[in-house]
PDB file of C-alpha atoms in Angstrom:
ATOM      1  CA  MET A 286    -119.693-111.507-133.130  1.00  0.00           C
ATOM      2  CA  MET A 287    -123.264-112.503-133.804  1.00  0.00           C
ATOM      3  CA  ASN A 288    -124.767-114.658-131.112  1.00  0.00           C
ATOM      4  CA  TRP A 289    -125.106-118.274-132.274  1.00  0.00           C
ATOM      5  CA  LEU A 290    -128.783-118.177-131.242  1.00  0.00           C
ATOM      6  CA  ASP A 291    -129.460-115.046-133.300  1.00  0.00           C
ATOM      7  CA  SER A 292    -128.050-116.662-136.419  1.00  0.00           C
ATOM      8  CA  LEU A 293    -130.701-119.402-136.310  1.00  0.00           C
ATOM      9  CA  ARG A 294    -133.883-118.799-138.256  1.00  0.00           C
ATOM     10  CA  TRP A 295    -136.650-119.309-135.705  1.00  0.00           C
ATOM     11  CA  ASP A 296    -140.076-119.976-137.214  1.00  0.00           C
ATOM     12  CA  ARG A 297    -143.201-117.814-136.751  1.00  0.00           C
ATOM     13  CA  ASP A 298    -143.758-119.491-133.371  1.00  0.00           C
ATOM     14  CA  GLY A 299    -140.177-118.848-132.270  1.00  0.00           C
ATOM     15  CA  LEU A 300    -139.226-122.515-132.649  1.00  0.00           C
ATOM     16  CA  VAL A 301    -136.776-124.666-134.588  1.00  0.00           C
ATOM     17  CA  PRO A 302    -137.225-128.360-135.387  1.00  0.00           C
ATOM     18  CA  VAL A 303    -134.722-130.629-133.644  1.00  0.00           C
ATOM     19  CA  ILE A 304    -133.524-134.113-134.584  1.00  0.00           C
ATOM     20  CA  ALA A 305    -131.928-136.252-131.859  1.00  0.00           C
ATOM     21  CA  GLN A 306    -129.501-138.830-133.227  1.00  0.00           C
ATOM     22  CA  GLU A 307    -127.745-141.459-131.128  1.00  0.00           C
ATOM     23  CA  GLN A 308    -124.042-140.779-131.441  1.00  0.00           C
ATOM     24  CA  SER A 309    -122.842-144.359-131.081  1.00  0.00           C
ATOM     25  CA  SER A 310    -125.262-146.032-133.512  1.00  0.00           C
ATOM     26  CA  GLY A 311    -126.342-143.181-135.787  1.00  0.00           C
ATOM     27  CA  ASP A 312    -129.980-144.084-135.087  1.00  0.00           C
ATOM     28  CA  VAL A 313    -132.472-141.237-135.341  1.00  0.00           C
ATOM     29  CA  LEU A 314    -134.166-141.373-131.955  1.00  0.00           C
ATOM     30  CA  MET A 315    -136.757-138.626-131.983  1.00  0.00           C
ATOM     31  CA  PHE A 316    -137.876-135.299-133.348  1.00  0.00           C
ATOM     32  CA  ALA A 317    -138.994-132.340-131.254  1.00  0.00           C
ATOM     33  CA  TRP A 318    -138.913-128.537-131.088  1.00  0.00           C
ATOM     34  CA  MET A 319    -136.884-125.929-129.234  1.00  0.00           C
ATOM     35  CA  ASN A 320    -137.299-122.260-128.539  1.00  0.00           C
ATOM     36  CA  ARG A 321    -134.376-120.016-127.581  1.00  0.00           C
ATOM     37  CA  ASP A 322    -134.631-120.889-123.903  1.00  0.00           C
ATOM     38  CA  ALA A 323    -134.651-124.604-124.641  1.00  0.00           C
ATOM     39  CA  LEU A 324    -131.553-124.431-126.811  1.00  0.00           C
ATOM     40  CA  THR A 325    -129.793-122.193-124.294  1.00  0.00           C
ATOM     41  CA  GLU A 326    -130.566-124.688-121.532  1.00  0.00           C
ATOM     42  CA  THR A 327    -129.501-127.633-123.703  1.00  0.00           C
ATOM     43  CA  ALA A 328    -126.101-126.043-124.278  1.00  0.00           C
ATOM     44  CA  ARG A 329    -125.708-125.034-120.624  1.00  0.00           C
ATOM     45  CA  ARG A 330    -126.658-128.416-119.137  1.00  0.00           C
ATOM     46  CA  GLY A 331    -125.252-130.668-121.842  1.00  0.00           C
ATOM     47  CA  GLU A 332    -128.603-132.457-121.776  1.00  0.00           C
ATOM     48  CA  ALA A 333    -131.509-132.104-124.183  1.00  0.00           C
ATOM     49  CA  VAL A 334    -134.183-129.608-123.160  1.00  0.00           C
ATOM     50  CA  TYR A 335    -137.051-129.241-125.627  1.00  0.00           C
ATOM     51  CA  TRP A 336    -140.087-127.002-125.900  1.00  0.00           C
ATOM     52  CA  SER A 337    -143.220-129.024-125.403  1.00  0.00           C
ATOM     53  CA  ARG A 338    -145.803-127.620-127.791  1.00  0.00           C
ATOM     54  CA  SER A 339    -148.630-129.612-126.156  1.00  0.00           C
ATOM     55  CA  ARG A 340    -147.744-128.484-122.626  1.00  0.00           C
ATOM     56  CA  GLN A 341    -146.356-125.078-123.648  1.00  0.00           C
ATOM     57  CA  ARG A 342    -143.372-125.334-121.350  1.00  0.00           C
ATOM     58  CA  LEU A 343    -139.719-126.367-121.300  1.00  0.00           C
ATOM     59  CA  TRP A 344    -139.324-130.116-121.180  1.00  0.00           C
ATOM     60  CA  HIS A 345    -136.096-131.536-119.820  1.00  0.00           C
ATOM     61  CA  LYS A 346    -136.138-134.864-121.641  1.00  0.00           C
ATOM     62  CA  GLY A 347    -136.096-137.650-119.049  1.00  0.00           C
ATOM     63  CA  GLU A 348    -137.487-135.494-116.232  1.00  0.00           C
ATOM     64  CA  GLU A 349    -140.166-138.134-115.577  1.00  0.00           C
ATOM     65  CA  SER A 350    -138.779-141.232-117.242  1.00  0.00           C
ATOM     66  CA  GLY A 351    -135.122-140.828-116.306  1.00  0.00           C
ATOM     67  CA  HIS A 352    -134.358-141.233-120.012  1.00  0.00           C
ATOM     68  CA  VAL A 353    -132.096-138.197-120.197  1.00  0.00           C
ATOM     69  CA  GLN A 354    -130.167-137.381-123.386  1.00  0.00           C
ATOM     70  CA  LYS A 355    -126.547-136.433-122.876  1.00  0.00           C
ATOM     71  CA  VAL A 356    -125.620-134.016-125.672  1.00  0.00           C
ATOM     72  CA  HIS A 357    -122.256-134.403-127.424  1.00  0.00           C
ATOM     73  CA  GLU A 358    -122.766-132.090-130.373  1.00  0.00           C
ATOM     74  CA  ILE A 359    -125.199-129.407-131.433  1.00  0.00           C
ATOM     75  CA  ARG A 360    -125.326-128.885-135.190  1.00  0.00           C
ATOM     76  CA  THR A 361    -127.347-126.803-137.581  1.00  0.00           C
ATOM     77  CA  ASP A 362    -127.940-127.094-141.299  1.00  0.00           C
ATOM     78  CA  CYS A 363    -127.125-124.974-144.350  1.00  0.00           C
ATOM     79  CA  ASP A 364    -130.256-122.856-143.845  1.00  0.00           C
ATOM     80  CA  ASN A 365    -129.723-122.382-140.106  1.00  0.00           C
ATOM     81  CA  ASP A 366    -133.270-123.483-139.444  1.00  0.00           C
ATOM     82  CA  VAL A 367    -132.942-127.029-138.113  1.00  0.00           C
ATOM     83  CA  VAL A 368    -130.918-128.388-135.181  1.00  0.00           C
ATOM     84  CA  LEU A 369    -129.328-131.833-135.009  1.00  0.00           C
ATOM     85  CA  LEU A 370    -128.239-133.169-131.612  1.00  0.00           C
ATOM     86  CA  LYS A 371    -125.783-136.037-131.273  1.00  0.00           C
ATOM     87  CA  VAL A 372    -126.704-137.704-128.017  1.00  0.00           C
ATOM     88  CA  THR A 373    -126.259-140.652-125.716  1.00  0.00           C
ATOM     89  CA  GLN A 374    -129.614-141.900-124.548  1.00  0.00           C
ATOM     90  CA  LEU A 375    -129.273-142.584-120.807  1.00  0.00           C
ATOM     91  CA  GLY A 376    -131.381-144.502-118.267  1.00  0.00           C
ATOM     92  CA  HIS A 377    -131.714-147.879-119.976  1.00  0.00           C
ATOM     93  CA  LYS A 378    -129.593-150.182-122.112  1.00  0.00           C
ATOM     94  CA  PRO A 379    -130.238-150.121-124.985  1.00  0.00           C
ATOM     95  CA  GLY A 380    -131.417-146.530-124.863  1.00  0.00           C
ATOM     96  CA  ILE A 381    -135.140-145.778-124.845  1.00  0.00           C
ATOM     97  CA  ALA A 382    -136.068-142.454-126.411  1.00  0.00           C
ATOM     98  CA  CYS A 383    -139.744-143.127-127.108  1.00  0.00           C
ATOM     99  CA  HIS A 384    -142.599-142.816-124.633  1.00  0.00           C
ATOM    100  CA  THR A 385    -143.892-146.143-125.989  1.00  0.00           C
ATOM    101  CA  GLY A 386    -140.831-147.836-124.464  1.00  0.00           C
ATOM    102  CA  ARG A 387    -139.047-148.289-127.782  1.00  0.00           C
ATOM    103  CA  HIS A 388    -135.488-147.358-128.689  1.00  0.00           C
ATOM    104  CA  SER A 389    -136.552-144.839-131.336  1.00  0.00           C
ATOM    105  CA  CYS A 390    -139.794-142.995-131.998  1.00  0.00           C
ATOM    106  CA  PHE A 391    -139.501-143.981-135.677  1.00  0.00           C
ATOM    107  CA  PHE A 392    -140.765-147.531-135.273  1.00  0.00           C
ATOM    108  CA  GLN A 393    -143.506-147.496-137.911  1.00  0.00           C
ATOM    109  CA  ARG A 394    -142.568-148.483-141.440  1.00  0.00           C
ATOM    110  CA  HIS A 395    -144.647-148.002-144.557  1.00  0.00           C
ATOM    111  CA  GLU A 396    -145.462-151.230-146.381  1.00  0.00           C
ATOM    112  CA  ASN A 397    -148.038-151.405-149.183  1.00  0.00           C
ATOM    113  CA  GLY A 398    -150.211-148.552-147.974  1.00  0.00           C
ATOM    114  CA  GLU A 399    -150.068-149.379-144.275  1.00  0.00           C
ATOM    115  CA  TRP A 400    -147.881-148.469-141.298  1.00  0.00           C
ATOM    116  CA  HIS A 401    -146.361-151.431-139.486  1.00  0.00           C
ATOM    117  CA  SER A 402    -144.632-151.355-136.103  1.00  0.00           C
ATOM    118  CA  VAL A 403    -141.247-152.944-136.704  1.00  0.00           C
ATOM    119  CA  GLU A 404    -139.327-152.236-133.482  1.00  0.00           C
ATOM    120  CA  PRO A 405    -139.800-154.003-130.129  1.00  0.00           C
ATOM    121  CA  VAL A 406    -140.999-152.408-126.903  1.00  0.00           C
ATOM    122  CA  LEU A 407    -137.984-152.604-124.577  1.00  0.00           C
ATOM    123  CA  LYS A 408    -139.807-151.603-121.409  1.00  0.00           C
ATOM    124  CA  ASP A 409    -143.477-151.314-120.504  1.00  0.00           C
ATOM    125  CA  PRO A 410    -144.442-147.605-120.522  1.00  0.00           C
ATOM    126  CA  GLU A 411    -146.407-148.187-117.315  1.00  0.00           C
ATOM    127  CA  ALA A 412    -143.130-149.094-115.641  1.00  0.00           C
ATOM    128  CA  ILE A 413    -141.417-146.034-117.122  1.00  0.00           C
ATOM    129  CA  TYR A 414    -144.010-143.441-116.061  1.00  0.00           C
ATOM    130  CA  ARG A 415    -145.076-144.477-112.579  1.00  0.00           C
TER     131      ARG A 415
ATOM    132  CA  MET B   8    -158.495-149.764-143.772  1.00  0.00           C
ATOM    133  CA  MET B   9    -157.423-146.189-143.102  1.00  0.00           C
ATOM    134  CA  ASN B  10    -155.202-144.762-145.796  1.00  0.00           C
ATOM    135  CA  TRP B  11    -151.604-144.487-144.580  1.00  0.00           C
ATOM    136  CA  LEU B  12    -151.629-140.824-145.669  1.00  0.00           C
ATOM    137  CA  ASP B  13    -154.767-140.054-143.667  1.00  0.00           C
ATOM    138  CA  SER B  14    -153.227-141.452-140.506  1.00  0.00           C
ATOM    139  CA  LEU B  15    -150.437-138.860-140.610  1.00  0.00           C
ATOM    140  CA  ARG B  16    -150.998-135.623-138.727  1.00  0.00           C
ATOM    141  CA  TRP B  17    -150.418-132.896-141.309  1.00  0.00           C
ATOM    142  CA  ASP B  18    -149.700-129.463-139.849  1.00  0.00           C
ATOM    143  CA  ARG B  19    -151.799-126.322-140.373  1.00  0.00           C
ATOM    144  CA  ASP B  20    -150.052-125.846-143.744  1.00  0.00           C
ATOM    145  CA  GLY B  21    -150.767-129.424-144.803  1.00  0.00           C
ATOM    146  CA  LEU B  22    -147.126-130.439-144.344  1.00  0.00           C
ATOM    147  CA  VAL B  23    -145.043-132.894-142.342  1.00  0.00           C
ATOM    148  CA  PRO B  24    -141.348-132.508-141.507  1.00  0.00           C
ATOM    149  CA  VAL B  25    -139.105-135.086-143.165  1.00  0.00           C
ATOM    150  CA  ILE B  26    -135.659-136.334-142.149  1.00  0.00           C
ATOM    151  CA  ALA B  27    -133.510-137.998-144.819  1.00  0.00           C
ATOM    152  CA  GLN B  28    -130.983-140.460-143.395  1.00  0.00           C
ATOM    153  CA  GLU B  29    -128.364-142.280-145.417  1.00  0.00           C
ATOM    154  CA  GLN B  30    -129.120-145.967-145.065  1.00  0.00           C
ATOM    155  CA  SER B  31    -125.545-147.223-145.350  1.00  0.00           C
ATOM    156  CA  SER B  32    -123.869-144.789-142.925  1.00  0.00           C
ATOM    157  CA  GLY B  33    -126.735-143.652-140.710  1.00  0.00           C
ATOM    158  CA  ASP B  34    -125.766-140.035-141.453  1.00  0.00           C
ATOM    159  CA  VAL B  35    -128.563-137.498-141.268  1.00  0.00           C
ATOM    160  CA  LEU B  36    -128.343-135.855-144.689  1.00  0.00           C
ATOM    161  CA  MET B  37    -131.042-133.219-144.727  1.00  0.00           C
ATOM    162  CA  PHE B  38    -134.367-132.025-143.439  1.00  0.00           C
ATOM    163  CA  ALA B  39    -137.277-130.877-145.590  1.00  0.00           C
ATOM    164  CA  TRP B  40    -141.069-130.894-145.817  1.00  0.00           C
ATOM    165  CA  MET B  41    -143.694-132.906-147.667  1.00  0.00           C
ATOM    166  CA  ASN B  42    -147.343-132.430-148.435  1.00  0.00           C
ATOM    167  CA  ARG B  43    -149.622-135.334-149.376  1.00  0.00           C
ATOM    168  CA  ASP B  44    -148.704-135.149-153.040  1.00  0.00           C
ATOM    169  CA  ALA B  45    -144.987-135.171-152.254  1.00  0.00           C
ATOM    170  CA  LEU B  46    -145.268-138.235-150.040  1.00  0.00           C
ATOM    171  CA  THR B  47    -147.490-140.000-152.567  1.00  0.00           C
ATOM    172  CA  GLU B  48    -144.939-139.325-155.312  1.00  0.00           C
ATOM    173  CA  THR B  49    -142.061-140.402-153.073  1.00  0.00           C
ATOM    174  CA  ALA B  50    -143.720-143.759-152.463  1.00  0.00           C
ATOM    175  CA  ARG B  51    -144.673-144.199-156.124  1.00  0.00           C
ATOM    176  CA  ARG B  52    -141.253-143.326-157.569  1.00  0.00           C
ATOM    177  CA  GLY B  53    -139.068-144.729-154.798  1.00  0.00           C
ATOM    178  CA  GLU B  54    -137.215-141.405-154.901  1.00  0.00           C
ATOM    179  CA  ALA B  55    -137.546-138.452-152.546  1.00  0.00           C
ATOM    180  CA  VAL B  56    -139.988-135.762-153.649  1.00  0.00           C
ATOM    181  CA  TYR B  57    -140.338-132.849-151.237  1.00  0.00           C
ATOM    182  CA  TRP B  58    -142.526-129.776-151.027  1.00  0.00           C
ATOM    183  CA  SER B  59    -140.429-126.678-151.554  1.00  0.00           C
ATOM    184  CA  ARG B  60    -141.828-124.031-149.236  1.00  0.00           C
ATOM    185  CA  SER B  61    -139.772-121.280-150.892  1.00  0.00           C
ATOM    186  CA  ARG B  62    -140.853-122.190-154.427  1.00  0.00           C
ATOM    187  CA  GLN B  63    -144.289-123.509-153.425  1.00  0.00           C
ATOM    188  CA  ARG B  64    -144.050-126.533-155.663  1.00  0.00           C
ATOM    189  CA  LEU B  65    -143.102-130.199-155.652  1.00  0.00           C
ATOM    190  CA  TRP B  66    -139.351-130.666-155.699  1.00  0.00           C
ATOM    191  CA  HIS B  67    -137.973-133.943-156.993  1.00  0.00           C
ATOM    192  CA  LYS B  68    -134.671-133.930-155.124  1.00  0.00           C
ATOM    193  CA  GLY B  69    -131.861-134.035-157.668  1.00  0.00           C
ATOM    194  CA  GLU B  70    -133.937-132.667-160.549  1.00  0.00           C
ATOM    195  CA  GLU B  71    -131.240-130.054-161.198  1.00  0.00           C
ATOM    196  CA  SER B  72    -128.184-131.478-159.459  1.00  0.00           C
ATOM    197  CA  GLY B  73    -128.649-135.127-160.349  1.00  0.00           C
ATOM    198  CA  HIS B  74    -128.312-135.835-156.622  1.00  0.00           C
ATOM    199  CA  VAL B  75    -131.386-138.043-156.450  1.00  0.00           C
ATOM    200  CA  GLN B  76    -132.284-139.900-153.251  1.00  0.00           C
ATOM    201  CA  LYS B  77    -133.295-143.516-153.725  1.00  0.00           C
ATOM    202  CA  VAL B  78    -135.761-144.352-150.949  1.00  0.00           C
ATOM    203  CA  HIS B  79    -135.452-147.688-149.148  1.00  0.00           C
ATOM    204  CA  GLU B  80    -137.810-147.108-146.238  1.00  0.00           C
ATOM    205  CA  ILE B  81    -140.469-144.601-145.251  1.00  0.00           C
ATOM    206  CA  ARG B  82    -141.039-144.419-141.516  1.00  0.00           C
ATOM    207  CA  THR B  83    -143.115-142.319-139.182  1.00  0.00           C
ATOM    208  CA  ASP B  84    -142.871-141.678-135.468  1.00  0.00           C
ATOM    209  CA  CYS B  85    -145.036-142.408-132.438  1.00  0.00           C
ATOM    210  CA  ASP B  86    -147.092-139.248-133.017  1.00  0.00           C
ATOM    211  CA  ASN B  87    -147.544-139.843-136.767  1.00  0.00           C
ATOM    212  CA  ASP B  88    -146.373-136.308-137.453  1.00  0.00           C
ATOM    213  CA  VAL B  89    -142.797-136.725-138.729  1.00  0.00           C
ATOM    214  CA  VAL B  90    -141.441-138.826-141.608  1.00  0.00           C
ATOM    215  CA  LEU B  91    -138.020-140.483-141.702  1.00  0.00           C
ATOM    216  CA  LEU B  92    -136.651-141.639-145.058  1.00  0.00           C
ATOM    217  CA  LYS B  93    -133.829-144.156-145.337  1.00  0.00           C
ATOM    218  CA  VAL B  94    -132.106-143.314-148.573  1.00  0.00           C
ATOM    219  CA  THR B  95    -129.136-143.836-150.827  1.00  0.00           C
ATOM    220  CA  GLN B  96    -127.800-140.501-152.022  1.00  0.00           C
ATOM    221  CA  LEU B  97    -127.075-140.923-155.736  1.00  0.00           C
ATOM    222  CA  GLY B  98    -125.080-138.891-158.282  1.00  0.00           C
ATOM    223  CA  HIS B  99    -121.722-138.600-156.528  1.00  0.00           C
ATOM    224  CA  LYS B 100    -119.486-140.750-154.328  1.00  0.00           C
ATOM    225  CA  PRO B 101    -119.567-140.033-151.464  1.00  0.00           C
ATOM    226  CA  GLY B 102    -123.140-138.789-151.672  1.00  0.00           C
ATOM    227  CA  ILE B 103    -123.824-135.056-151.749  1.00  0.00           C
ATOM    228  CA  ALA B 104    -127.163-134.049-150.232  1.00  0.00           C
ATOM    229  CA  CYS B 105    -126.422-130.374-149.581  1.00  0.00           C
ATOM    230  CA  HIS B 106    -126.655-127.544-152.117  1.00  0.00           C
ATOM    231  CA  THR B 107    -123.312-126.285-150.724  1.00  0.00           C
ATOM    232  CA  GLY B 108    -121.650-129.410-152.162  1.00  0.00           C
ATOM    233  CA  ARG B 109    -121.287-131.155-148.828  1.00  0.00           C
ATOM    234  CA  HIS B 110    -122.300-134.682-147.882  1.00  0.00           C
ATOM    235  CA  SER B 111    -124.829-133.525-145.285  1.00  0.00           C
ATOM    236  CA  CYS B 112    -126.627-130.240-144.708  1.00  0.00           C
ATOM    237  CA  PHE B 113    -125.692-130.493-141.010  1.00  0.00           C
ATOM    238  CA  PHE B 114    -122.127-129.293-141.365  1.00  0.00           C
ATOM    239  CA  GLN B 115    -122.154-126.507-138.780  1.00  0.00           C
ATOM    240  CA  ARG B 116    -121.235-127.423-135.209  1.00  0.00           C
ATOM    241  CA  HIS B 117    -121.731-125.287-132.131  1.00  0.00           C
ATOM    242  CA  GLU B 118    -118.509-124.507-130.267  1.00  0.00           C
ATOM    243  CA  ASN B 119    -118.348-121.899-127.518  1.00  0.00           C
ATOM    244  CA  GLY B 120    -121.125-119.673-128.786  1.00  0.00           C
ATOM    245  CA  GLU B 121    -120.250-119.902-132.490  1.00  0.00           C
ATOM    246  CA  TRP B 122    -121.138-122.101-135.432  1.00  0.00           C
ATOM    247  CA  HIS B 123    -118.189-123.706-137.194  1.00  0.00           C
ATOM    248  CA  SER B 124    -118.253-125.491-140.548  1.00  0.00           C
ATOM    249  CA  VAL B 125    -116.735-128.894-139.880  1.00  0.00           C
ATOM    250  CA  GLU B 126    -117.418-130.849-143.070  1.00  0.00           C
ATOM    251  CA  PRO B 127    -115.617-130.466-146.396  1.00  0.00           C
ATOM    252  CA  VAL B 128    -117.121-129.281-149.664  1.00  0.00           C
ATOM    253  CA  LEU B 129    -116.956-132.338-151.946  1.00  0.00           C
ATOM    254  CA  LYS B 130    -117.878-130.535-155.162  1.00  0.00           C
ATOM    255  CA  ASP B 131    -118.076-126.874-156.124  1.00  0.00           C
ATOM    256  CA  PRO B 132    -121.769-125.857-156.178  1.00  0.00           C
ATOM    257  CA  GLU B 133    -121.119-123.949-159.406  1.00  0.00           C
ATOM    258  CA  ALA B 134    -120.224-127.266-161.014  1.00  0.00           C
ATOM    259  CA  ILE B 135    -123.333-128.899-159.534  1.00  0.00           C
ATOM    260  CA  TYR B 136    -125.867-126.284-160.688  1.00  0.00           C
ATOM    261  CA  ARG B 137    -124.789-125.311-164.175  1.00  0.00           C
TER     262      ARG B 137
END
């Protein structure tokens, strides 16, 4: 039996892109990256653990903010090179996935050649990261 | 006014990752990449145009299969380095985004160290790509 981690196609940096989707609403919350250790830890804990490319270390989502992602499903696509997590976003209601204090990181919408913020800030980031 | 394309953070290959989400259901259909030309064409046509990394050319989704994606919204995230499309998947009901003939490319679910296909094939790929 091939290990489920071996059957993924890790990129030249040893990473796969990861989409986190809120299970209850279907909302796409965020996008991040995982290496093998991050995905192993995500499966073991049942909580999302990403690889932070900027900090070059494992990043247990919510470790500072408390906005942990409980993982219900781990999926991959037809090419085995992308991961989709179905999650519940914990720590605030409604869930806050974005470091800007918004529900989803995808809050900017293209309109006539400009990006417009179209989702409200649910909590001041200064109150999230004290 | 900064061009909306300039404000995106293109990677070292001049690409951004793109998530296509079905507007009506919230289902994540597929994941692909765009360069500037692909995103420009997507906005102009109102249909998804990706950059095929394997073929190294623009790929108007559905050009062979007829499974075109009508684009309702183009979004980006807090880091300006990922694009989210809200689409209607045309050409079949229910929509088929995957080259395997499934609704979504994310049809493999992790269960106890193995990947399991958990979504049905809606149309034989041999009938899609004649």
